[in-house]
């Protein structure tokens, strides 16, 4: 249950972004969360809703895009998705795999509103 | 009222990664091999560290940072073995973060050769936080069951070493050692596996030899 401490860090970035862009409100937040990131999207959403009260993102809608795990074999170059956490190349059985995506935890974009015309 | 979309692309763990990277650079510059130990509560992290302390204290300078939600107990156990230890109590947090290590680091003797960081007992959350370690150990004790690697994949995919503990209990448990090794290697083919018991001493000399090799590699790289 480290989702709350991740969300606390997220809100530091959000308020910095709002200041930088002279925004009055943040209305949308989109995260990209890898399947092997170690956090649970549902728990992130609850933590976000709990944390946002009284902040500049009080009315923000959170969107979590879950990123599937994909690897590339360094031996034969084959690329594929990983469903069952078997980290061996399905084509040549090499264990030398590069993780292309699926471990990230990224604040992708935010939607801001400002009061000036 | 104006609205705008901003592409941010910020790593949610970016702050922790930056602090961890600074810690790693500093420790490696000093020639300190740092090991982050992960496991569920009661898998035997402190018992393993006690046994490492007994085997390293006369030939090496080692230090230990203990992470727990409450109490100074683990640090006291390590100090009783003649090794300096600092306790971090997180007051509820389920994992250690790099900034907590950064606060303790000035107290770690600069001439240390090994620094062991015992994480909060939890097979989930600590896996997401780098602490500046060179090596990550995940411990799995035989009473926990042989199905754990696939159930808690991140702890196993992000570790360098799997230490199977309490193997002296194998005669009493339905624990398939070969199945665990095979499943852990499916998750992480680079994982080095040690089969150990803090009671009988099985596998500990091999683990100590591995630690010395890892430290030699570290100092050779930074010589």
Coordinates of C-alpha atoms in Angstrom, one line a residue:
Chain A
X1 CA 0.0 0.0 0.0
X2 CA 2.6 2.6 -1.1
X3 CA 0.1 4.2 -3.4
X4 CA -0.6 7.1 -1.0
X5 CA 3.1 8.1 -0.8
X6 CA 3.2 8.0 -4.6
X7 CA 0.1 10.2 -4.8
X8 CA 1.7 12.6 -2.3
X9 CA 4.7 13.0 -4.6
X10 CA 2.3 13.4 -7.6
X11 CA 0.6 16.3 -5.9
X12 CA 3.9 18.1 -5.4
X13 CA 4.5 17.9 -9.2
X14 CA 0.9 19.0 -9.9
X15 CA 1.1 22.1 -7.8
X16 CA 4.5 23.0 -9.3
X17 CA 2.9 22.6 -12.8
X18 CA -0.1 24.7 -11.9
X19 CA 2.2 27.5 -10.6
X20 CA 4.4 27.4 -13.7
X21 CA 1.4 27.6 -16.0
X22 CA -0.4 30.2 -13.8
X23 CA -3.5 27.9 -13.7
X24 CA -6.3 28.3 -11.3
X25 CA -7.4 24.7 -11.4
X26 CA -6.3 21.3 -12.6
X27 CA -9.3 19.6 -14.2
X28 CA -7.7 16.4 -15.6
X29 CA -4.7 14.2 -14.8
X30 CA -3.5 11.2 -16.9
X31 CA -1.1 8.6 -15.6
X32 CA 0.6 5.8 -17.4
X33 CA 1.0 2.8 -15.1
X34 CA 2.9 -0.3 -16.2
X35 CA 1.5 -3.7 -15.3
X36 CA 4.7 -4.5 -13.5
X37 CA 5.1 -1.1 -11.9
X38 CA 4.2 -2.4 -8.5
X39 CA 1.1 -0.2 -8.0
X40 CA -2.6 -1.0 -8.3
X41 CA -4.5 1.4 -10.5
X42 CA -7.7 1.1 -8.3
X43 CA -5.7 2.0 -5.2
X44 CA -4.1 4.9 -6.9
X45 CA -7.5 6.2 -7.8
X46 CA -8.8 5.9 -4.2
X47 CA -5.6 7.6 -2.9
X48 CA -6.0 10.4 -5.5
X49 CA -9.6 11.0 -4.6
X50 CA -8.7 11.1 -0.9
X51 CA -5.7 13.4 -1.4
X52 CA -7.2 15.9 -3.8
X53 CA -9.7 17.5 -1.4
X54 CA -8.8 21.1 -0.7
X55 CA -6.1 21.1 -3.4
X56 CA -5.9 22.8 -6.7
X57 CA -6.9 19.5 -8.3
X58 CA -10.0 19.1 -6.2
X59 CA -12.2 18.7 -9.2
X60 CA -9.7 16.8 -11.4
X61 CA -10.7 13.7 -13.1
X62 CA -8.0 11.0 -12.9
X63 CA -7.4 8.7 -15.9
X64 CA -5.1 5.7 -15.5
X65 CA -3.8 4.1 -18.6
X66 CA -2.5 0.6 -17.9
X67 CA 0.6 -0.3 -20.0
X68 CA 1.1 -4.0 -20.8
X69 CA 4.5 -5.6 -20.4
X70 CA 6.5 -5.9 -23.6
X71 CA 10.0 -7.2 -24.1
X72 CA 12.6 -7.5 -26.9
X73 CA 15.1 -10.3 -27.1
X74 CA 18.7 -9.1 -27.3
X75 CA 19.7 -12.4 -29.0
X76 CA 17.2 -12.7 -31.8
X77 CA 15.4 -9.4 -31.8
X78 CA 11.9 -10.9 -31.3
X79 CA 9.4 -8.6 -29.6
X80 CA 6.4 -9.8 -27.7
X81 CA 4.0 -9.1 -24.8
X82 CA 4.6 -11.0 -21.5
X83 CA 1.4 -12.4 -20.0
X84 CA 2.6 -15.0 -17.5
X85 CA 5.8 -13.5 -16.2
X86 CA 8.1 -15.9 -18.1
X87 CA 11.1 -13.9 -19.0
X88 CA 12.5 -16.2 -21.6
X89 CA 12.3 -15.4 -25.3
X90 CA 9.4 -17.3 -26.9
X91 CA 11.3 -17.6 -30.2
X92 CA 14.8 -18.6 -29.1
X93 CA 14.6 -19.2 -25.3
X94 CA 17.3 -16.6 -24.5
X95 CA 17.0 -15.0 -21.1
X96 CA 18.6 -11.8 -22.3
X97 CA 15.5 -9.7 -22.6
X98 CA 15.1 -6.0 -22.6
X99 CA 11.9 -4.6 -21.0
X100 CA 10.5 -2.2 -23.5
X101 CA 7.5 -1.1 -21.4
X102 CA 5.3 -2.1 -18.5
X103 CA 7.4 -1.0 -15.5
X104 CA 6.7 2.7 -15.8
X105 CA 4.8 5.0 -13.5
X106 CA 4.4 8.3 -15.3
X107 CA 2.4 11.5 -15.1
X108 CA 1.7 11.9 -18.8
X109 CA -0.4 15.0 -19.0
X110 CA -2.6 17.4 -17.2
X111 CA -5.5 19.7 -18.2
X112 CA -5.4 23.1 -16.7
X113 CA -7.9 26.0 -16.4
X114 CA -7.0 29.6 -15.8
X115 CA -9.4 32.4 -14.9
X116 CA -8.0 35.1 -17.2
X117 CA -9.8 35.5 -20.6
Chain B
X1 CA -11.7 31.1 -18.8
X2 CA -8.8 29.5 -20.7
X3 CA -8.0 25.8 -20.7
X4 CA -4.8 24.1 -21.7
X5 CA -3.3 20.6 -22.0
X6 CA 0.2 20.2 -20.8
X7 CA 2.3 17.1 -21.6
X8 CA 4.4 16.5 -18.4
X9 CA 6.0 13.0 -18.8
X10 CA 7.3 13.0 -15.2
X11 CA 8.3 9.8 -13.5
X12 CA 6.2 9.5 -10.4
X13 CA 9.2 7.9 -8.6
X14 CA 11.6 10.4 -10.1
X15 CA 12.5 12.2 -6.9
X16 CA 13.2 8.9 -5.2
X17 CA 15.3 7.7 -8.2
X18 CA 17.4 10.9 -8.2
X19 CA 18.2 10.6 -4.4
X20 CA 18.9 6.9 -4.8
X21 CA 21.3 7.6 -7.7
X22 CA 23.2 10.2 -5.6
X23 CA 23.5 7.7 -2.8
X24 CA 24.7 5.0 -5.2
X25 CA 27.4 7.3 -6.6
X26 CA 28.6 8.3 -3.2
X27 CA 28.7 4.7 -1.8
X28 CA 30.5 3.4 -4.8
X29 CA 33.0 6.2 -4.8
X30 CA 33.8 5.2 -1.2
X31 CA 34.0 1.5 -2.1
X32 CA 31.0 0.5 0.0
X33 CA 29.0 -2.4 -1.4
X34 CA 25.3 -1.7 -0.5
X35 CA 22.8 -4.5 -0.3
X36 CA 19.0 -3.9 0.0
X37 CA 17.2 -6.9 1.6
X38 CA 13.6 -7.5 0.8
X39 CA 11.2 -10.2 2.1
X40 CA 7.9 -10.6 3.9
X41 CA 7.9 -10.2 7.7
X42 CA 9.6 -13.2 9.4
X43 CA 11.4 -14.6 6.5
X44 CA 14.7 -14.3 8.4
X45 CA 16.3 -11.0 7.2
X46 CA 17.7 -10.1 10.6
X47 CA 18.8 -13.7 11.3
X48 CA 20.6 -13.8 8.0
X49 CA 22.3 -10.5 8.8
X50 CA 23.3 -11.8 12.3
X51 CA 25.0 -14.8 10.6
X52 CA 26.7 -12.5 8.0
X53 CA 27.9 -10.3 10.8
X54 CA 29.5 -13.2 12.7
X55 CA 31.3 -14.3 9.5
X56 CA 32.4 -10.8 8.3
X57 CA 33.0 -8.8 11.4
X58 CA 36.6 -9.9 11.9
X59 CA 37.7 -9.5 8.3
X60 CA 35.6 -6.6 7.1
X61 CA 34.0 -3.3 8.1
X62 CA 30.3 -3.7 7.8
X63 CA 27.3 -1.6 8.9
X64 CA 23.6 -2.2 8.9
X65 CA 20.6 0.1 8.5
X66 CA 17.4 -1.5 9.8
X67 CA 13.9 -0.5 8.6
X68 CA 10.8 -1.3 10.6
X69 CA 7.5 0.3 11.3
X70 CA 8.2 0.4 15.0
X71 CA 10.9 -0.6 17.6
X72 CA 14.7 -0.6 17.8
X73 CA 14.8 -4.4 18.2
X74 CA 16.5 -5.4 15.0
X75 CA 19.2 -2.8 15.3
X76 CA 19.8 -4.1 18.9
X77 CA 20.2 -7.6 17.6
X78 CA 22.8 -6.5 15.1
X79 CA 24.7 -4.4 17.6
X80 CA 24.8 -7.4 19.9
X81 CA 26.9 -9.1 17.2
X82 CA 29.4 -6.2 17.4
X83 CA 28.4 -4.4 14.2
X84 CA 27.2 -0.8 14.0
X85 CA 23.5 -0.5 13.2
X86 CA 21.0 2.3 12.8
X87 CA 17.3 1.8 13.1
X88 CA 14.9 3.7 10.9
X89 CA 11.3 3.5 12.2
X90 CA 8.9 4.5 9.4
X91 CA 6.0 5.0 11.8
X92 CA 3.6 3.2 9.6
X93 CA 5.1 3.4 6.1
X94 CA 5.3 0.0 4.4
X95 CA 8.7 0.5 2.7
X96 CA 12.0 2.5 3.0
X97 CA 12.6 5.4 0.6
X98 CA 15.9 6.8 -0.5
X99 CA 15.5 10.0 1.4
X100 CA 15.3 8.0 4.7
X101 CA 18.7 6.4 3.8
X102 CA 20.2 9.8 2.9
X103 CA 19.4 11.0 6.4
X104 CA 21.3 8.1 8.1
X105 CA 24.2 7.9 5.7
X106 CA 26.4 10.6 7.3
X107 CA 26.6 8.3 10.4
X108 CA 27.8 5.3 8.4
X109 CA 31.6 5.1 8.8
X110 CA 33.2 6.2 5.5
X111 CA 35.7 3.3 5.6
X112 CA 32.9 0.7 5.7
X113 CA 33.2 -2.1 3.0
X114 CA 29.6 -3.4 3.3
X115 CA 26.4 -1.7 4.0
X116 CA 23.3 -3.9 4.5
X117 CA 19.9 -2.2 4.4
X118 CA 17.1 -4.3 5.9
X119 CA 13.9 -3.1 4.4
X120 CA 10.5 -3.1 6.1
X121 CA 9.0 -6.7 6.0
X122 CA 6.8 -6.6 2.9
X123 CA 7.2 -8.4 -0.4
X124 CA 5.3 -5.8 -2.4
X125 CA 6.0 -2.1 -1.8
X126 CA 9.7 -2.0 -1.2
X127 CA 10.3 -3.5 -4.7
X128 CA 9.3 -0.1 -6.2
X129 CA 11.9 2.0 -4.3
X130 CA 15.6 2.0 -5.2
X131 CA 17.7 3.0 -2.1
X132 CA 21.0 3.4 -3.8
X133 CA 21.9 -0.3 -3.4
X134 CA 24.4 -2.1 -5.7
X135 CA 22.6 -5.4 -5.1
X136 CA 19.1 -6.3 -4.1
X137 CA 18.5 -9.5 -2.2
X138 CA 15.0 -11.1 -1.9
X139 CA 14.6 -13.7 0.8
X140 CA 12.0 -16.4 0.8
X141 CA 11.6 -18.7 3.7
X142 CA 10.4 -22.3 3.3
X143 CA 7.4 -22.0 5.6
X144 CA 6.0 -19.2 3.4
X145 CA 5.3 -21.7 0.6
X146 CA 6.8 -22.4 -2.8
X147 CA 4.3 -20.4 -4.8
X148 CA 5.5 -17.0 -3.8
X149 CA 7.7 -15.9 -6.7
X150 CA 4.8 -16.0 -9.3
X151 CA 2.5 -14.3 -6.8
X152 CA 4.8 -11.4 -6.0
X153 CA 6.7 -11.1 -9.3
X154 CA 8.1 -7.6 -8.9
X155 CA 10.2 -8.4 -5.8
X156 CA 11.8 -11.3 -7.8
X157 CA 12.2 -9.5 -11.2
X158 CA 14.0 -6.5 -9.6
X159 CA 16.3 -8.5 -7.4
X160 CA 19.8 -9.8 -8.2
X161 CA 19.9 -12.6 -5.6
X162 CA 17.3 -14.9 -4.1
X163 CA 18.2 -16.3 -0.7
X164 CA 16.1 -19.3 0.3
X165 CA 16.0 -19.4 4.1
X166 CA 15.1 -21.9 6.8
X167 CA 15.9 -24.8 4.6
X168 CA 16.6 -26.9 7.7
X169 CA 12.8 -27.1 8.0
X170 CA 12.4 -28.8 4.5
X171 CA 11.8 -32.3 6.0
X172 CA 8.6 -31.0 7.7
X173 CA 7.2 -28.9 4.9
X174 CA 5.6 -29.5 1.5
X175 CA 8.0 -27.1 -0.1
X176 CA 9.4 -28.0 -3.6
X177 CA 12.9 -26.4 -3.7
X178 CA 13.5 -27.2 -7.4
X179 CA 10.1 -25.7 -8.4
X180 CA 10.8 -22.5 -6.6
X181 CA 14.2 -22.2 -8.2
X182 CA 12.7 -22.9 -11.7
X183 CA 9.9 -20.4 -11.2
X184 CA 12.1 -17.7 -9.9
X185 CA 14.5 -18.1 -12.8
X186 CA 11.5 -17.9 -15.2
X187 CA 10.8 -14.5 -13.7
X188 CA 14.4 -13.4 -13.7
X189 CA 17.0 -15.6 -15.5
X190 CA 19.8 -13.5 -14.0
X191 CA 18.9 -14.3 -10.4
X192 CA 21.6 -15.9 -8.3
X193 CA 20.2 -18.4 -5.9
X194 CA 21.5 -19.4 -2.4
X195 CA 20.0 -22.2 -0.4
X196 CA 20.6 -21.3 3.3
X197 CA 19.8 -22.0 6.9
X198 CA 20.8 -19.6 9.7
X199 CA 20.4 -22.5 12.1
X200 CA 22.7 -25.0 10.5
X201 CA 24.9 -22.5 8.6
X202 CA 24.1 -24.2 5.2
X203 CA 24.9 -22.0 2.2
X204 CA 26.3 -19.1 4.2
X205 CA 30.0 -19.5 3.3
X206 CA 28.9 -19.5 -0.4
X207 CA 27.0 -16.3 0.2
X208 CA 29.9 -14.6 2.0
X209 CA 32.2 -15.6 -0.9
X210 CA 29.7 -14.1 -3.3
X211 CA 29.6 -10.8 -1.3
X212 CA 33.4 -10.5 -1.4
X213 CA 33.4 -11.1 -5.1
X214 CA 30.8 -8.5 -5.6
X215 CA 32.8 -6.0 -3.6
X216 CA 36.0 -6.7 -5.5
X217 CA 34.0 -6.1 -8.8
X218 CA 32.8 -2.8 -7.3
X219 CA 36.2 -1.5 -6.2
X220 CA 37.8 -2.7 -9.5
X221 CA 35.3 -0.6 -11.5
X222 CA 36.1 2.5 -9.4
X223 CA 39.8 2.0 -9.0

